PDB file of C-alpha atoms in Angstrom:
ATOM      1  CA  MET A  25      19.213   4.344  -6.139  1.00  0.00           C
ATOM      2  CA  SER A  26      16.136   4.975  -4.049  1.00  0.00           C
ATOM      3  CA  LEU A  27      14.593   2.701  -1.471  1.00  0.00           C
ATOM      4  CA  ALA A  28      11.670   0.433  -2.395  1.00  0.00           C
ATOM      5  CA  LEU A  29       9.801   1.474   0.760  1.00  0.00           C
ATOM      6  CA  ASP A  30       7.398   4.388   0.261  1.00  0.00           C
ATOM      7  CA  PRO A  31       8.888   7.724   1.513  1.00  0.00           C
ATOM      8  CA  ALA A  32       5.930   8.235   3.877  1.00  0.00           C
ATOM      9  CA  ALA A  33       6.651   4.853   5.463  1.00  0.00           C
ATOM     10  CA  GLN A  34      10.351   5.736   5.684  1.00  0.00           C
ATOM     11  CA  ASP A  35       9.381   8.900   7.568  1.00  0.00           C
ATOM     12  CA  LEU A  36       6.961   7.046   9.851  1.00  0.00           C
ATOM     13  CA  LEU A  37       9.493   4.389  10.783  1.00  0.00           C
ATOM     14  CA  PHE A  38      12.723   6.399  10.839  1.00  0.00           C
ATOM     15  CA  ARG A  39      13.139  10.012   9.722  1.00  0.00           C
ATOM     16  CA  GLU A  40      10.224  11.575  11.601  1.00  0.00           C
ATOM     17  CA  ALA A  41      10.077   9.074  14.465  1.00  0.00           C
ATOM     18  CA  ARG A  42      11.564   9.932  17.821  1.00  0.00           C
ATOM     19  CA  THR A  43      11.413   8.724  21.394  1.00  0.00           C
ATOM     20  CA  ALA A  44       8.133   9.953  22.898  1.00  0.00           C
ATOM     21  CA  ASN A  45       8.231  11.494  26.357  1.00  0.00           C
ATOM     22  CA  THR A  46       4.522  12.283  26.783  1.00  0.00           C
ATOM     23  CA  PHE A  47       1.415  10.425  25.676  1.00  0.00           C
ATOM     24  CA  THR A  48      -2.302  11.006  25.329  1.00  0.00           C
ATOM     25  CA  ASP A  49      -4.629   8.892  27.456  1.00  0.00           C
ATOM     26  CA  GLU A  50      -5.919   6.962  24.415  1.00  0.00           C
ATOM     27  CA  PRO A  51      -5.609   3.263  25.298  1.00  0.00           C
ATOM     28  CA  VAL A  52      -3.380   0.817  23.456  1.00  0.00           C
ATOM     29  CA  THR A  53      -5.460  -2.270  22.760  1.00  0.00           C
ATOM     30  CA  GLU A  54      -4.521  -5.918  22.974  1.00  0.00           C
ATOM     31  CA  GLU A  55      -5.324  -6.136  19.256  1.00  0.00           C
ATOM     32  CA  GLN A  56      -2.781  -3.422  18.461  1.00  0.00           C
ATOM     33  CA  VAL A  57      -0.071  -5.184  20.462  1.00  0.00           C
ATOM     34  CA  GLN A  58      -0.878  -8.504  18.798  1.00  0.00           C
ATOM     35  CA  ALA A  59      -0.702  -6.861  15.346  1.00  0.00           C
ATOM     36  CA  ILE A  60       2.685  -5.381  16.255  1.00  0.00           C
ATOM     37  CA  TYR A  61       4.012  -8.756  17.385  1.00  0.00           C
ATOM     38  CA  ASP A  62       2.513 -10.571  14.393  1.00  0.00           C
ATOM     39  CA  LEU A  63       4.497  -8.239  12.125  1.00  0.00           C
ATOM     40  CA  VAL A  64       7.835  -8.105  13.929  1.00  0.00           C
ATOM     41  CA  LYS A  65       8.087 -11.811  14.731  1.00  0.00           C
ATOM     42  CA  TYR A  66       9.412 -12.236  11.186  1.00  0.00           C
ATOM     43  CA  GLY A  67      12.584 -10.246  11.913  1.00  0.00           C
ATOM     44  CA  PRO A  68      15.658 -12.491  11.711  1.00  0.00           C
ATOM     45  CA  THR A  69      17.514 -13.927  14.683  1.00  0.00           C
ATOM     46  CA  ALA A  70      20.386 -16.428  14.705  1.00  0.00           C
ATOM     47  CA  PHE A  71      19.072 -19.998  14.523  1.00  0.00           C
ATOM     48  CA  ASN A  72      15.577 -18.416  14.611  1.00  0.00           C
ATOM     49  CA  GLN A  73      16.063 -18.471  18.380  1.00  0.00           C
ATOM     50  CA  SER A  74      13.514 -15.692  19.121  1.00  0.00           C
ATOM     51  CA  PRO A  75      14.460 -15.063  22.772  1.00  0.00           C
ATOM     52  CA  LEU A  76      12.383 -11.886  23.260  1.00  0.00           C
ATOM     53  CA  ARG A  77       9.614 -12.049  25.864  1.00  0.00           C
ATOM     54  CA  VAL A  78       7.210  -9.163  26.525  1.00  0.00           C
ATOM     55  CA  VAL A  79       5.460  -8.352  29.799  1.00  0.00           C
ATOM     56  CA  LEU A  80       2.599  -5.869  29.289  1.00  0.00           C
ATOM     57  CA  VAL A  81       2.067  -3.717  32.364  1.00  0.00           C
ATOM     58  CA  ARG A  82      -1.643  -2.774  32.364  1.00  0.00           C
ATOM     59  CA  SER A  83      -2.991  -2.906  35.922  1.00  0.00           C
ATOM     60  CA  ASP A  84      -2.585  -0.040  38.391  1.00  0.00           C
ATOM     61  CA  ASP A  85      -0.928  -2.392  40.869  1.00  0.00           C
ATOM     62  CA  ALA A  86       1.643  -3.636  38.344  1.00  0.00           C
ATOM     63  CA  ARG A  87       2.289  -0.070  37.190  1.00  0.00           C
ATOM     64  CA  ALA A  88       3.029   1.068  40.759  1.00  0.00           C
ATOM     65  CA  ARG A  89       5.346  -1.908  41.263  1.00  0.00           C
ATOM     66  CA  LEU A  90       7.227  -1.051  38.073  1.00  0.00           C
ATOM     67  CA  VAL A  91       7.472   2.712  38.614  1.00  0.00           C
ATOM     68  CA  LYS A  92       9.318   2.285  41.907  1.00  0.00           C
ATOM     69  CA  HIS A  93      12.152   0.576  39.979  1.00  0.00           C
ATOM     70  CA  MET A  94      12.421   3.279  37.300  1.00  0.00           C
ATOM     71  CA  ALA A  95      15.012   6.061  37.436  1.00  0.00           C
ATOM     72  CA  GLU A  96      13.557   9.263  38.858  1.00  0.00           C
ATOM     73  CA  GLY A  97      13.393  10.989  35.462  1.00  0.00           C
ATOM     74  CA  ASN A  98      11.522   8.033  33.942  1.00  0.00           C
ATOM     75  CA  GLN A  99       8.926   7.658  36.686  1.00  0.00           C
ATOM     76  CA  PRO A 100       6.408  10.340  35.605  1.00  0.00           C
ATOM     77  CA  LYS A 101       6.184   9.198  31.983  1.00  0.00           C
ATOM     78  CA  THR A 102       6.012   5.534  32.999  1.00  0.00           C
ATOM     79  CA  SER A 103       3.195   6.424  35.420  1.00  0.00           C
ATOM     80  CA  THR A 104       1.115   8.079  32.698  1.00  0.00           C
ATOM     81  CA  ALA A 105       1.808   6.155  29.474  1.00  0.00           C
ATOM     82  CA  PRO A 106      -1.231   4.219  28.234  1.00  0.00           C
ATOM     83  CA  LEU A 107       0.773   0.994  28.095  1.00  0.00           C
ATOM     84  CA  VAL A 108       4.185  -0.053  29.346  1.00  0.00           C
ATOM     85  CA  ALA A 109       6.051  -3.111  28.083  1.00  0.00           C
ATOM     86  CA  ILE A 110       8.967  -4.805  29.769  1.00  0.00           C
ATOM     87  CA  LEU A 111      11.113  -6.339  27.034  1.00  0.00           C
ATOM     88  CA  ALA A 112      13.167  -9.248  28.324  1.00  0.00           C
ATOM     89  CA  THR A 113      15.224 -12.170  27.106  1.00  0.00           C
ATOM     90  CA  ASP A 114      14.462 -15.796  27.831  1.00  0.00           C
ATOM     91  CA  ASN A 115      17.742 -17.528  28.639  1.00  0.00           C
ATOM     92  CA  GLU A 116      16.041 -20.879  28.178  1.00  0.00           C
ATOM     93  CA  PHE A 117      15.035 -20.049  24.582  1.00  0.00           C
ATOM     94  CA  HIS A 118      16.795 -23.205  23.415  1.00  0.00           C
ATOM     95  CA  GLU A 119      13.875 -25.292  24.664  1.00  0.00           C
ATOM     96  CA  GLU A 120      11.823 -23.871  21.750  1.00  0.00           C
ATOM     97  CA  LEU A 121      14.475 -24.552  19.094  1.00  0.00           C
ATOM     98  CA  PRO A 122      13.177 -27.976  17.993  1.00  0.00           C
ATOM     99  CA  ALA A 123       9.914 -26.259  16.969  1.00  0.00           C
ATOM    100  CA  LEU A 124      11.514 -23.046  15.685  1.00  0.00           C
ATOM    101  CA  LEU A 125      14.315 -24.776  13.778  1.00  0.00           C
ATOM    102  CA  PRO A 126      12.698 -28.059  12.687  1.00  0.00           C
ATOM    103  CA  HIS A 127      15.344 -28.831  10.037  1.00  0.00           C
ATOM    104  CA  PHE A 128      18.089 -28.726  12.702  1.00  0.00           C
ATOM    105  CA  PRO A 129      16.532 -29.618  16.077  1.00  0.00           C
ATOM    106  CA  GLN A 130      19.872 -30.798  17.439  1.00  0.00           C
ATOM    107  CA  ALA A 131      21.018 -27.134  17.555  1.00  0.00           C
ATOM    108  CA  LYS A 132      19.418 -27.000  21.003  1.00  0.00           C
ATOM    109  CA  ASP A 133      22.099 -29.259  22.457  1.00  0.00           C
ATOM    110  CA  ALA A 134      24.876 -28.811  19.901  1.00  0.00           C
ATOM    111  CA  PHE A 135      25.196 -25.052  20.398  1.00  0.00           C
ATOM    112  CA  PHE A 136      23.155 -23.962  23.415  1.00  0.00           C
ATOM    113  CA  SER A 137      23.639 -26.556  26.142  1.00  0.00           C
ATOM    114  CA  GLU A 138      25.654 -24.146  28.332  1.00  0.00           C
ATOM    115  CA  ARG A 139      23.936 -21.264  30.148  1.00  0.00           C
ATOM    116  CA  PRO A 140      26.619 -18.580  29.473  1.00  0.00           C
ATOM    117  CA  VAL A 141      26.372 -19.257  25.725  1.00  0.00           C
ATOM    118  CA  ARG A 142      22.582 -18.945  25.881  1.00  0.00           C
ATOM    119  CA  GLU A 143      22.740 -15.708  27.878  1.00  0.00           C
ATOM    120  CA  SER A 144      25.107 -14.136  25.355  1.00  0.00           C
ATOM    121  CA  ALA A 145      23.014 -15.286  22.385  1.00  0.00           C
ATOM    122  CA  ALA A 146      19.786 -14.169  24.057  1.00  0.00           C
ATOM    123  CA  ALA A 147      21.193 -10.710  24.814  1.00  0.00           C
ATOM    124  CA  LEU A 148      22.233 -10.092  21.203  1.00  0.00           C
ATOM    125  CA  ASN A 149      19.204 -11.601  19.514  1.00  0.00           C
ATOM    126  CA  GLY A 150      16.784 -10.210  22.089  1.00  0.00           C
ATOM    127  CA  ALA A 151      18.181  -6.734  21.400  1.00  0.00           C
ATOM    128  CA  LEU A 152      17.556  -7.291  17.682  1.00  0.00           C
ATOM    129  CA  GLN A 153      13.973  -8.293  18.427  1.00  0.00           C
ATOM    130  CA  ALA A 154      13.512  -5.319  20.750  1.00  0.00           C
ATOM    131  CA  ALA A 155      14.552  -3.028  17.885  1.00  0.00           C
ATOM    132  CA  TYR A 156      12.051  -4.754  15.606  1.00  0.00           C
ATOM    133  CA  PHE A 157       9.397  -4.267  18.286  1.00  0.00           C
ATOM    134  CA  LEU A 158      10.083  -0.519  18.432  1.00  0.00           C
ATOM    135  CA  ILE A 159       9.772  -0.262  14.644  1.00  0.00           C
ATOM    136  CA  GLY A 160       6.549  -2.275  14.845  1.00  0.00           C
ATOM    137  CA  ILE A 161       5.120   0.193  17.365  1.00  0.00           C
ATOM    138  CA  ARG A 162       5.846   2.984  14.896  1.00  0.00           C
ATOM    139  CA  ALA A 163       4.319   0.939  12.050  1.00  0.00           C
ATOM    140  CA  ALA A 164       1.113   0.750  14.106  1.00  0.00           C
ATOM    141  CA  GLY A 165       0.970   4.556  14.204  1.00  0.00           C
ATOM    142  CA  LEU A 166       1.959   4.654  17.857  1.00  0.00           C
ATOM    143  CA  ALA A 167       4.964   6.171  19.597  1.00  0.00           C
ATOM    144  CA  ALA A 168       7.531   4.342  21.682  1.00  0.00           C
ATOM    145  CA  GLY A 169       9.504   5.623  24.622  1.00  0.00           C
ATOM    146  CA  PRO A 170      12.241   3.038  25.239  1.00  0.00           C
ATOM    147  CA  MET A 171      14.184   3.400  28.491  1.00  0.00           C
ATOM    148  CA  THR A 172      17.129   1.713  30.154  1.00  0.00           C
ATOM    149  CA  GLY A 173      17.154   3.899  33.264  1.00  0.00           C
ATOM    150  CA  TYR A 174      15.901   1.477  35.928  1.00  0.00           C
ATOM    151  CA  ASP A 175      16.930  -0.989  38.596  1.00  0.00           C
ATOM    152  CA  ALA A 176      17.245  -4.137  36.486  1.00  0.00           C
ATOM    153  CA  ALA A 177      17.577  -6.471  39.459  1.00  0.00           C
ATOM    154  CA  GLY A 178      14.449  -4.961  41.011  1.00  0.00           C
ATOM    155  CA  ILE A 179      12.401  -5.355  37.824  1.00  0.00           C
ATOM    156  CA  GLU A 180      13.625  -8.905  37.322  1.00  0.00           C
ATOM    157  CA  LYS A 181      12.710  -9.855  40.892  1.00  0.00           C
ATOM    158  CA  GLU A 182       9.310  -8.139  40.643  1.00  0.00           C
ATOM    159  CA  PHE A 183       8.208  -9.312  37.186  1.00  0.00           C
ATOM    160  CA  LEU A 184      10.520 -12.014  35.817  1.00  0.00           C
ATOM    161  CA  ASP A 185      12.157 -15.206  36.981  1.00  0.00           C
ATOM    162  CA  GLY A 186      15.768 -16.327  37.110  1.00  0.00           C
ATOM    163  CA  ASP A 187      15.656 -17.412  33.477  1.00  0.00           C
ATOM    164  CA  HIS A 188      14.817 -13.927  32.135  1.00  0.00           C
ATOM    165  CA  ASN A 189      16.741 -10.653  31.922  1.00  0.00           C
ATOM    166  CA  VAL A 190      15.233  -7.239  31.285  1.00  0.00           C
ATOM    167  CA  LEU A 191      16.473  -5.473  28.137  1.00  0.00           C
ATOM    168  CA  MET A 192      14.443  -2.282  28.306  1.00  0.00           C
ATOM    169  CA  VAL A 193      11.153  -0.775  29.408  1.00  0.00           C
ATOM    170  CA  VAL A 194       9.038   0.835  26.693  1.00  0.00           C
ATOM    171  CA  ASN A 195       6.214   3.337  27.129  1.00  0.00           C
ATOM    172  CA  ILE A 196       3.699   2.983  24.296  1.00  0.00           C
ATOM    173  CA  GLY A 197       0.858   5.187  23.072  1.00  0.00           C
ATOM    174  CA  LYS A 198      -0.206   8.130  20.955  1.00  0.00           C
ATOM    175  CA  PRO A 199       2.237  11.014  21.425  1.00  0.00           C
ATOM    176  CA  GLY A 200       1.028  13.748  23.758  1.00  0.00           C
ATOM    177  CA  GLU A 201       1.742  17.439  23.971  1.00  0.00           C
ATOM    178  CA  ASP A 202       5.440  18.334  23.656  1.00  0.00           C
ATOM    179  CA  ALA A 203       6.266  14.660  23.235  1.00  0.00           C
ATOM    180  CA  TRP A 204       9.478  15.160  21.291  1.00  0.00           C
ATOM    181  CA  PHE A 205      12.871  16.549  22.129  1.00  0.00           C
ATOM    182  CA  PRO A 206      14.682  18.151  19.154  1.00  0.00           C
ATOM    183  CA  ARG A 207      16.228  15.695  16.707  1.00  0.00           C
ATOM    184  CA  LEU A 208      19.829  14.982  17.659  1.00  0.00           C
ATOM    185  CA  PRO A 209      22.596  14.729  15.038  1.00  0.00           C
ATOM    186  CA  ARG A 210      23.484  11.482  13.313  1.00  0.00           C
ATOM    187  CA  LEU A 211      26.806  10.330  11.894  1.00  0.00           C
ATOM    188  CA  ALA A 212      27.241  10.685   8.138  1.00  0.00           C
ATOM    189  CA  TYR A 213      27.562   7.680   5.838  1.00  0.00           C
ATOM    190  CA  ASP A 214      31.289   8.189   5.303  1.00  0.00           C
ATOM    191  CA  GLU A 215      31.852   8.345   9.069  1.00  0.00           C
ATOM    192  CA  VAL A 216      30.339   4.905   9.522  1.00  0.00           C
ATOM    193  CA  VAL A 217      30.866   2.893   6.342  1.00  0.00           C
ATOM    194  CA  THR A 218      34.295   1.712   5.180  1.00  0.00           C
ATOM    195  CA  THR A 219      34.867  -0.212   2.005  1.00  0.00           C
ATOM    196  CA  VAL A 220      37.823  -2.590   1.964  1.00  0.00           C
TER     197      VAL A 220
END
């Protein structure tokens, strides 16, 4: 059985897509980012909790403040990418649940009244949304360079508040010269899938 999604789209989103390490200087517009979000916001999360929050780093000052918290190997590409996004979780996402889950507004207090429960739920569901966001970047014809090499506490102090945790930093733009490392191997179906 083949997939319903067009093979060219499969290539764009998965088979030919890789983490970009260099970018052209072509800007990433606010309209492009909004189109990405307007697509990926439909990805599922538990209780429709939608804990992902995105900080777009556009100004030179903000870029300099971010770069100092990046691992040494990530600093040059973060300095030169057309746009950088800090993807974070909102640990107070439950405040939005009455609007996001109107048929079950009591979920806010019934399941998420305790902070540790919210942090765990936000980490899992925020990671799901971050993955959707990366696929959305690819769907927009752009390349993503997601990174987790940084000082999380430094980024959180610089850009977030005590209710948010950084998940990853993503460089975004059109791929530049020598943007890709060679494709690394993947596990085969029978190494991953077990039928019981």
